[in-house]
Amino acid sequence: MTYDPSARGSRSRLLKWLGISAEADDAEDEAPADLTNFRDPTAREIWLPAKRRLLGKVADFLIDHDLEVMPWTLEIAYDYVTGANPMLAQCILERTEAGQPVTLQWLEQIHREQQGDGTAEMLAALMSRLEESLDEFSHTTTSARTATSEYGAALQQHVDDLEQVSKAGVVITELASLARAMMSRTREIENQLHDSEQRAITLQQSLEDARRVADEDHLTGLPNRRAFETLFDKELEAAKRVGEGLCVAFCDIDHFKRINDTHGHAAGDRVLKVVAETLNRISDSRCHVARHGGEEFAVLFRALTAEKAWERLDAAREEISERRLVNRATDMPFGRITFSGGIADVLAYDTKGEALRAADEALYAAKQAGRNQILLADQQPPPLRDAA
């Protein structure tokens, strides 16, 4: 391994920023020259060099991967070098061995996959339990209202029979009066149960609306990442059960940051909507499109081979690339809007995670090969061309 003076300088500057002098770090490796006055080291003398070495490794990690120094990246670096997060360390190792860069965007994606949206999942679980309780309540009130109605009808018949009896006498008359009071109260209870049933139905509808909002991306109207994960599990189970194919694709708008930087985020949102609308047109009961996050979209193709899925997605790519959009606020053209994509045959992999990783790597290969193209997982990319 050759010596890199610039890397050494960067490491020294970062160690200085962390409050550690480079000279002190270097001095750790020097053996003491005089052993005549040797004494047992203090606790500080034991742990301080180890602390310096640890911070040095953290600094090396940030410098090697050209990551900014911020609390989140320092935490990532610490978890990696100490082994506090074995799953993260394994993902980073696999990516570096594959020759792919460890970027902030990729680390954010791994973090989302490992941590998940706990709040959304908790809310979904609470909503599911509430829906189950409402279903049970609606069933109970319906049954009670039906029984009350039947009881009221039978009671009415008894009252009618009592009133038809001639020479009923005082006792019969009092019984009839009591029965009328009971019947009146029964009708009141029946009306109250009916109102409760209607309120439960209204609440169920509100819950359905809330669930739809929770599963929907507010900008594009497409299913969001959480909804996509749920849909993926259902489609995978169904595909295995009936013996149909299932493919997953990731699509990413090319040079989207440049669009935001040049035209502003409002214009960038419009581009996202256009791409979402175009992708949504290829969806049907067996093709599902979702916004996976940022400028990335995910697509599921059921009962299609990877080649057929490629044809469908590539047609959408071609349609978008042929459009010429203009920023309405400034009349400046956006230029050519394109996206890149990667497709994987889900059932060709042992796990869902492996299939998702293969599609993501195919997307990365498409970007590296010049963008504005769709690649199948494990497909050799074409010769590099000019990026759109």
Short mmCIF file of C-alpha atoms in Angstrom, two decimals:
data_model
loop_
_atom_site.label_atom_id
_atom_site.label_comp_id
_atom_site.label_asym_id
_atom_site.label_seq_id
_atom_site.Cartn_x
_atom_site.Cartn_y
_atom_site.Cartn_z
CA MET A 1 0.00 0.00 0.00
CA THR A 2 1.58 3.34 -1.07
CA TYR A 3 1.83 6.29 1.28
CA ASP A 4 -0.62 9.12 0.56
CA PRO A 5 0.62 12.43 2.06
CA SER A 6 -2.69 14.19 1.39
CA ALA A 7 -4.61 11.49 3.28
CA ARG A 8 -2.16 11.78 6.15
CA GLY A 9 -2.69 15.55 6.20
CA SER A 10 -6.45 15.19 6.17
CA ARG A 11 -6.26 12.70 9.03
CA SER A 12 -4.07 15.07 11.02
CA ARG A 13 -6.47 17.97 10.47
CA LEU A 14 -9.46 15.83 11.48
CA LEU A 15 -7.70 14.55 14.60
CA LYS A 16 -6.87 18.15 15.48
CA TRP A 17 -10.54 19.07 14.99
CA LEU A 18 -11.44 16.25 17.39
CA GLY A 19 -9.02 17.68 19.94
CA ILE A 20 -6.18 15.18 19.44
CA SER A 21 -2.73 16.20 18.20
CA ALA A 22 -1.17 14.15 15.45
CA GLU A 23 2.10 14.17 17.34
CA ALA A 24 0.46 12.53 20.34
CA ASP A 25 -1.08 9.92 18.06
CA ASP A 26 2.28 9.13 16.50
CA ALA A 27 3.98 9.01 19.87
CA GLU A 28 1.91 6.00 20.89
CA ASP A 29 3.95 3.70 18.68
CA GLU A 30 7.30 4.83 20.04
CA ALA A 31 8.88 2.50 22.62
CA PRO A 32 10.17 4.15 25.79
CA ALA A 33 13.88 4.76 25.59
CA ASP A 34 14.59 4.44 29.31
CA LEU A 35 13.29 1.53 31.41
CA THR A 36 15.22 2.34 34.56
CA ASN A 37 12.34 4.23 36.12
CA PHE A 38 9.65 1.84 34.95
CA ARG A 39 6.40 1.92 36.96
CA ASP A 40 2.94 0.49 36.57
CA PRO A 41 0.89 2.64 34.17
CA THR A 42 -2.07 4.57 35.50
CA ALA A 43 -5.62 3.92 34.32
CA ARG A 44 -5.50 7.08 32.19
CA GLU A 45 -2.25 5.98 30.56
CA ILE A 46 -3.92 2.69 29.63
CA TRP A 47 -7.16 3.93 28.15
CA LEU A 48 -5.97 7.19 26.60
CA PRO A 49 -3.90 5.55 23.81
CA ALA A 50 -6.77 3.18 23.07
CA LYS A 51 -9.12 6.14 22.86
CA ARG A 52 -6.75 7.91 20.49
CA ARG A 53 -6.48 4.81 18.29
CA LEU A 54 -10.28 4.50 18.20
CA LEU A 55 -10.73 8.14 17.19
CA GLY A 56 -7.99 7.68 14.61
CA LYS A 57 -9.88 4.79 13.06
CA VAL A 58 -13.08 6.86 13.06
CA ALA A 59 -11.19 9.67 11.30
CA ASP A 60 -9.71 7.23 8.76
CA PHE A 61 -13.17 5.86 7.96
CA LEU A 62 -14.60 9.34 7.27
CA ILE A 63 -11.60 10.36 5.17
CA ASP A 64 -11.39 7.10 3.21
CA HIS A 65 -15.04 7.40 2.19
CA ASP A 66 -15.03 11.19 1.76
CA LEU A 67 -17.84 11.65 4.29
CA GLU A 68 -18.63 14.96 5.97
CA VAL A 69 -17.92 15.30 9.70
CA MET A 70 -21.27 15.49 11.45
CA PRO A 71 -22.84 13.74 14.45
CA TRP A 72 -24.62 11.16 12.30
CA THR A 73 -21.54 10.15 10.26
CA LEU A 74 -19.43 10.04 13.42
CA GLU A 75 -21.97 7.63 14.90
CA ILE A 76 -21.87 5.49 11.74
CA ALA A 77 -18.06 5.45 11.79
CA TYR A 78 -17.99 4.55 15.49
CA ASP A 79 -20.49 1.69 15.02
CA TYR A 80 -18.41 0.39 12.11
CA VAL A 81 -14.96 0.43 13.69
CA THR A 82 -16.14 -0.89 17.07
CA GLY A 83 -18.48 -3.54 15.63
CA ALA A 84 -21.40 -2.08 17.60
CA ASN A 85 -23.63 -2.58 14.55
CA PRO A 86 -22.61 -5.88 12.88
CA MET A 87 -25.30 -5.63 10.18
CA LEU A 88 -24.10 -2.16 9.17
CA ALA A 89 -20.49 -3.29 9.18
CA GLN A 90 -21.33 -6.26 6.94
CA CYS A 91 -23.22 -4.04 4.47
CA ILE A 92 -20.30 -1.59 4.29
CA LEU A 93 -17.80 -4.42 3.84
CA GLU A 94 -19.83 -6.00 1.02
CA ARG A 95 -20.21 -2.65 -0.72
CA THR A 96 -16.52 -1.77 -0.54
CA GLU A 97 -15.55 -5.25 -1.74
CA ALA A 98 -17.87 -4.73 -4.71
CA GLY A 99 -16.01 -1.52 -5.53
CA GLN A 100 -19.01 0.71 -4.83
CA PRO A 101 -18.73 3.98 -2.88
CA VAL A 102 -20.05 4.40 0.65
CA THR A 103 -22.03 7.64 0.24
CA LEU A 104 -24.32 9.60 2.54
CA GLN A 105 -27.32 8.67 0.39
CA TRP A 106 -26.52 4.96 0.58
CA LEU A 107 -25.93 5.12 4.35
CA GLU A 108 -29.30 6.86 4.80
CA GLN A 109 -30.99 4.10 2.80
CA ILE A 110 -29.32 1.36 4.89
CA HIS A 111 -30.29 3.20 8.07
CA ARG A 112 -33.94 3.38 6.95
CA GLU A 113 -33.95 -0.31 6.07
CA GLN A 114 -32.45 -1.32 9.44
CA GLN A 115 -34.41 1.06 11.64
CA GLY A 116 -37.68 1.20 9.68
CA ASP A 117 -40.39 3.75 10.38
CA GLY A 118 -41.27 2.64 13.90
CA THR A 119 -43.84 5.37 14.40
CA ALA A 120 -45.70 4.48 11.22
CA GLU A 121 -45.60 0.77 12.05
CA MET A 122 -46.91 1.42 15.57
CA LEU A 123 -49.67 3.63 14.19
CA ALA A 124 -50.62 0.97 11.65
CA ALA A 125 -50.80 -1.69 14.38
CA LEU A 126 -52.97 0.53 16.58
CA MET A 127 -55.27 1.27 13.65
CA SER A 128 -55.59 -2.43 12.87
CA ARG A 129 -56.52 -3.26 16.46
CA LEU A 130 -59.03 -0.40 16.53
CA GLU A 131 -60.58 -1.62 13.30
CA GLU A 132 -60.93 -5.12 14.74
CA SER A 133 -62.62 -3.69 17.86
CA LEU A 134 -64.96 -1.63 15.72
CA ASP A 135 -65.89 -4.67 13.64
CA GLU A 136 -66.67 -6.62 16.79
CA PHE A 137 -68.65 -3.69 18.21
CA SER A 138 -70.64 -3.27 14.99
CA HIS A 139 -71.46 -7.00 14.96
CA THR A 140 -72.52 -6.89 18.62
CA THR A 141 -74.73 -3.80 18.20
CA THR A 142 -76.33 -5.22 15.07
CA SER A 143 -77.13 -8.49 16.84
CA ALA A 144 -78.43 -6.63 19.91
CA ARG A 145 -80.57 -4.33 17.80
CA THR A 146 -82.01 -7.29 15.90
CA ALA A 147 -82.78 -9.14 19.14
CA THR A 148 -84.33 -6.01 20.64
CA SER A 149 -86.45 -5.49 17.56
CA GLU A 150 -87.66 -9.11 17.67
CA TYR A 151 -88.35 -8.82 21.38
CA GLY A 152 -90.30 -5.60 20.82
CA ALA A 153 -92.40 -7.21 18.09
CA ALA A 154 -93.23 -10.18 20.34
CA LEU A 155 -94.08 -7.85 23.19
CA GLN A 156 -96.36 -5.85 20.93
CA GLN A 157 -98.18 -9.04 19.99
CA HIS A 158 -98.69 -9.88 23.65
CA VAL A 159 -100.10 -6.41 24.32
CA ASP A 160 -102.48 -6.74 21.40
CA ASP A 161 -103.60 -10.15 22.68
CA LEU A 162 -104.19 -8.75 26.17
CA GLU A 163 -106.26 -5.88 24.86
CA GLN A 164 -108.44 -8.29 22.90
CA VAL A 165 -109.40 -10.19 26.03
CA SER A 166 -112.87 -9.19 27.16
CA LYS A 167 -113.50 -8.87 30.86
CA ALA A 168 -109.78 -8.61 31.41
CA GLY A 169 -110.19 -6.98 34.73
CA VAL A 170 -107.83 -4.73 36.60
CA VAL A 171 -104.87 -7.15 36.69
CA ILE A 172 -104.86 -7.67 32.96
CA THR A 173 -105.19 -3.93 32.39
CA GLU A 174 -102.15 -3.25 34.63
CA LEU A 175 -100.14 -5.95 32.86
CA ALA A 176 -100.98 -4.37 29.51
CA SER A 177 -99.90 -0.95 30.80
CA LEU A 178 -96.61 -2.38 32.07
CA ALA A 179 -96.01 -4.13 28.76
CA ARG A 180 -96.56 -0.86 26.88
CA ALA A 181 -93.92 0.84 29.07
CA MET A 182 -91.49 -2.02 28.43
CA MET A 183 -92.18 -1.83 24.71
CA SER A 184 -91.55 1.93 24.69
CA ARG A 185 -88.24 1.45 26.46
CA THR A 186 -87.31 -1.37 24.06
CA ARG A 187 -87.87 0.92 21.06
CA GLU A 188 -85.73 3.58 22.72
CA ILE A 189 -82.89 1.10 23.24
CA GLU A 190 -83.25 -0.08 19.63
CA ASN A 191 -82.90 3.52 18.38
CA GLN A 192 -79.84 4.08 20.58
CA LEU A 193 -78.21 0.91 19.27
CA HIS A 194 -78.95 2.03 15.72
CA ASP A 195 -77.26 5.40 16.39
CA SER A 196 -74.23 3.63 17.90
CA GLU A 197 -74.00 1.37 14.87
CA GLN A 198 -74.04 4.36 12.53
CA ARG A 199 -71.32 6.13 14.55
CA ALA A 200 -69.18 2.97 14.37
CA ILE A 201 -69.63 2.86 10.59
CA THR A 202 -68.60 6.53 10.34
CA LEU A 203 -65.53 5.91 12.49
CA GLN A 204 -64.56 2.91 10.37
CA GLN A 205 -64.75 5.09 7.25
CA SER A 206 -62.56 7.71 8.94
CA LEU A 207 -60.03 5.01 9.80
CA GLU A 208 -59.98 3.80 6.20
CA ASP A 209 -59.35 7.38 5.05
CA ALA A 210 -56.56 7.77 7.63
CA ARG A 211 -54.96 4.48 6.53
CA ARG A 212 -55.10 5.59 2.90
CA VAL A 213 -53.40 8.89 3.80
CA ALA A 214 -50.76 7.04 5.86
CA ASP A 215 -49.98 4.75 2.89
CA GLU A 216 -49.95 7.51 0.26
CA ASP A 217 -47.14 9.80 -0.83
CA HIS A 218 -48.57 13.30 -0.41
CA LEU A 219 -46.75 14.78 -3.42
CA THR A 220 -47.34 12.20 -6.17
CA GLY A 221 -50.38 10.36 -4.84
CA LEU A 222 -48.55 7.05 -5.31
CA PRO A 223 -48.21 4.46 -2.53
CA ASN A 224 -45.31 5.32 -0.24
CA ARG A 225 -42.43 3.11 0.86
CA ARG A 226 -44.33 1.59 3.79
CA ALA A 227 -47.26 0.66 1.57
CA PHE A 228 -44.84 -0.76 -1.02
CA GLU A 229 -43.23 -3.06 1.56
CA THR A 230 -46.65 -4.39 2.59
CA LEU A 231 -47.71 -4.83 -1.04
CA PHE A 232 -44.43 -6.56 -1.89
CA ASP A 233 -44.99 -9.17 0.84
CA LYS A 234 -48.53 -9.86 -0.37
CA GLU A 235 -47.54 -10.13 -4.04
CA LEU A 236 -44.58 -12.38 -3.23
CA GLU A 237 -46.79 -14.73 -1.22
CA ALA A 238 -49.42 -14.80 -3.98
CA ALA A 239 -46.84 -15.35 -6.74
CA LYS A 240 -45.35 -18.33 -4.91
CA ARG A 241 -48.79 -19.76 -4.20
CA VAL A 242 -50.05 -19.71 -7.80
CA GLY A 243 -46.67 -20.21 -9.48
CA GLU A 244 -46.42 -16.83 -11.22
CA GLY A 245 -43.36 -14.67 -11.80
CA LEU A 246 -42.56 -11.51 -9.85
CA CYS A 247 -40.06 -8.80 -10.73
CA VAL A 248 -39.05 -5.70 -8.78
CA ALA A 249 -37.50 -2.55 -10.22
CA PHE A 250 -35.93 0.59 -8.83
CA CYS A 251 -35.99 3.79 -10.90
CA ASP A 252 -34.08 6.97 -10.10
CA ILE A 253 -34.37 10.35 -11.88
CA ASP A 254 -31.05 11.31 -13.45
CA HIS A 255 -29.30 14.46 -12.20
CA PHE A 256 -32.27 15.37 -10.01
CA LYS A 257 -30.12 17.42 -7.62
CA ARG A 258 -29.04 19.58 -10.53
CA ILE A 259 -32.72 20.22 -11.38
CA ASN A 260 -33.41 21.34 -7.81
CA ASP A 261 -30.28 23.48 -7.65
CA THR A 262 -30.99 25.16 -10.99
CA HIS A 263 -34.77 25.57 -10.94
CA GLY A 264 -35.73 25.27 -7.27
CA HIS A 265 -37.54 22.63 -5.26
CA ALA A 266 -41.00 23.62 -6.50
CA ALA A 267 -39.92 22.90 -10.07
CA GLY A 268 -38.27 19.69 -8.87
CA ASP A 269 -41.59 18.63 -7.36
CA ARG A 270 -43.24 19.14 -10.73
CA VAL A 271 -40.67 16.87 -12.39
CA LEU A 272 -41.34 14.23 -9.72
CA LYS A 273 -45.07 14.43 -10.49
CA VAL A 274 -44.49 14.07 -14.24
CA VAL A 275 -42.31 10.99 -13.76
CA ALA A 276 -44.81 9.55 -11.27
CA GLU A 277 -47.72 10.08 -13.68
CA THR A 278 -45.80 8.44 -16.53
CA LEU A 279 -44.83 5.42 -14.44
CA ASN A 280 -48.36 5.16 -13.04
CA ARG A 281 -49.73 4.74 -16.56
CA ILE A 282 -47.98 1.37 -16.88
CA SER A 283 -49.58 0.14 -13.64
CA ASP A 284 -52.58 -2.16 -13.51
CA SER A 285 -53.89 -4.88 -11.22
CA ARG A 286 -50.58 -6.74 -11.61
CA CYS A 287 -48.15 -3.85 -11.89
CA HIS A 288 -47.72 -1.55 -8.91
CA VAL A 289 -45.76 1.70 -8.77
CA ALA A 290 -44.69 3.44 -5.56
CA ARG A 291 -42.51 6.36 -4.56
CA HIS A 292 -39.70 4.74 -2.61
CA GLY A 293 -38.21 7.98 -1.35
CA GLY A 294 -36.66 11.15 -2.75
CA GLU A 295 -36.35 10.85 -6.52
CA GLU A 296 -36.51 7.04 -6.44
CA PHE A 297 -39.51 4.93 -7.46
CA ALA A 298 -40.19 1.21 -7.04
CA VAL A 299 -42.22 -1.01 -9.38
CA LEU A 300 -43.58 -4.53 -8.94
CA PHE A 301 -44.36 -6.64 -12.01
CA ARG A 302 -46.52 -9.71 -11.39
CA ALA A 303 -46.82 -12.59 -13.88
CA LEU A 304 -44.15 -11.07 -16.15
CA THR A 305 -40.67 -12.30 -17.03
CA ALA A 306 -37.78 -9.95 -16.37
CA GLU A 307 -37.50 -9.28 -20.12
CA LYS A 308 -41.20 -8.36 -20.43
CA ALA A 309 -40.94 -6.15 -17.35
CA TRP A 310 -37.91 -4.47 -18.94
CA GLU A 311 -39.91 -3.73 -22.12
CA ARG A 312 -42.71 -2.16 -20.12
CA LEU A 313 -40.45 -0.02 -17.97
CA ASP A 314 -38.21 0.98 -20.86
CA ALA A 315 -41.25 2.24 -22.76
CA ALA A 316 -42.00 4.59 -19.86
CA ARG A 317 -38.35 5.69 -19.81
CA GLU A 318 -38.47 6.44 -23.53
CA GLU A 319 -41.72 8.38 -23.16
CA ILE A 320 -40.26 10.64 -20.48
CA SER A 321 -36.95 11.18 -22.29
CA GLU A 322 -38.79 12.41 -25.39
CA ARG A 323 -40.67 15.12 -23.49
CA ARG A 324 -39.33 18.65 -23.21
CA LEU A 325 -40.49 20.30 -20.00
CA VAL A 326 -40.35 24.02 -19.28
CA ASN A 327 -40.27 25.73 -15.89
CA ARG A 328 -43.50 27.71 -15.90
CA ALA A 329 -42.23 30.17 -13.31
CA THR A 330 -39.16 31.24 -15.36
CA ASP A 331 -39.89 29.88 -18.87
CA MET A 332 -36.52 28.14 -18.66
CA PRO A 333 -36.44 24.64 -20.19
CA PHE A 334 -35.56 21.81 -17.84
CA GLY A 335 -33.68 20.08 -20.59
CA ARG A 336 -34.03 16.38 -21.17
CA ILE A 337 -35.55 14.58 -18.18
CA THR A 338 -34.49 10.94 -17.92
CA PHE A 339 -34.35 8.18 -15.37
CA SER A 340 -32.30 5.03 -14.89
CA GLY A 341 -33.55 1.70 -13.60
CA GLY A 342 -32.61 -1.76 -12.45
CA ILE A 343 -34.82 -4.89 -12.52
CA ALA A 344 -34.47 -8.18 -10.66
CA ASP A 345 -36.41 -11.43 -10.88
CA VAL A 346 -37.50 -11.81 -7.26
CA LEU A 347 -37.97 -15.58 -7.37
CA ALA A 348 -34.42 -16.05 -8.67
CA TYR A 349 -33.10 -15.08 -5.22
CA ASP A 350 -33.37 -16.80 -1.87
CA THR A 351 -34.79 -13.82 -0.01
CA LYS A 352 -36.69 -10.65 -0.72
CA GLY A 353 -33.74 -8.62 0.60
CA GLU A 354 -31.37 -10.20 -1.92
CA ALA A 355 -33.76 -9.41 -4.78
CA LEU A 356 -34.07 -5.77 -3.66
CA ARG A 357 -30.29 -5.51 -3.38
CA ALA A 358 -29.87 -6.96 -6.88
CA ALA A 359 -32.33 -4.45 -8.36
CA ASP A 360 -30.54 -1.60 -6.56
CA GLU A 361 -27.15 -2.77 -7.84
CA ALA A 362 -28.55 -2.97 -11.39
CA LEU A 363 -29.78 0.62 -11.00
CA TYR A 364 -26.31 1.67 -9.83
CA ALA A 365 -24.76 -0.09 -12.86
CA ALA A 366 -27.16 1.76 -15.17
CA LYS A 367 -26.07 5.07 -13.63
CA GLN A 368 -22.41 4.15 -14.02
CA ALA A 369 -22.97 3.12 -17.64
CA GLY A 370 -24.24 6.58 -18.61
CA ARG A 371 -27.80 6.84 -17.20
CA ASN A 372 -31.08 6.94 -19.16
CA GLN A 373 -31.31 3.16 -19.43
CA ILE A 374 -32.79 0.11 -17.73
CA LEU A 375 -30.58 -2.85 -16.81
CA LEU A 376 -31.51 -6.32 -15.64
CA ALA A 377 -29.76 -7.67 -12.56
CA ASP A 378 -26.50 -9.44 -13.45
CA GLN A 379 -26.71 -8.00 -16.96
CA GLN A 380 -23.49 -6.71 -18.49
CA PRO A 381 -23.94 -2.94 -19.05
CA PRO A 382 -23.35 -1.54 -22.54
CA PRO A 383 -20.32 0.60 -23.32
CA LEU A 384 -20.32 3.92 -21.47
CA ARG A 385 -22.15 6.68 -23.30
CA ASP A 386 -22.63 10.37 -22.60
CA ALA A 387 -24.98 10.99 -19.68
CA ALA A 388 -28.32 12.56 -20.52
#
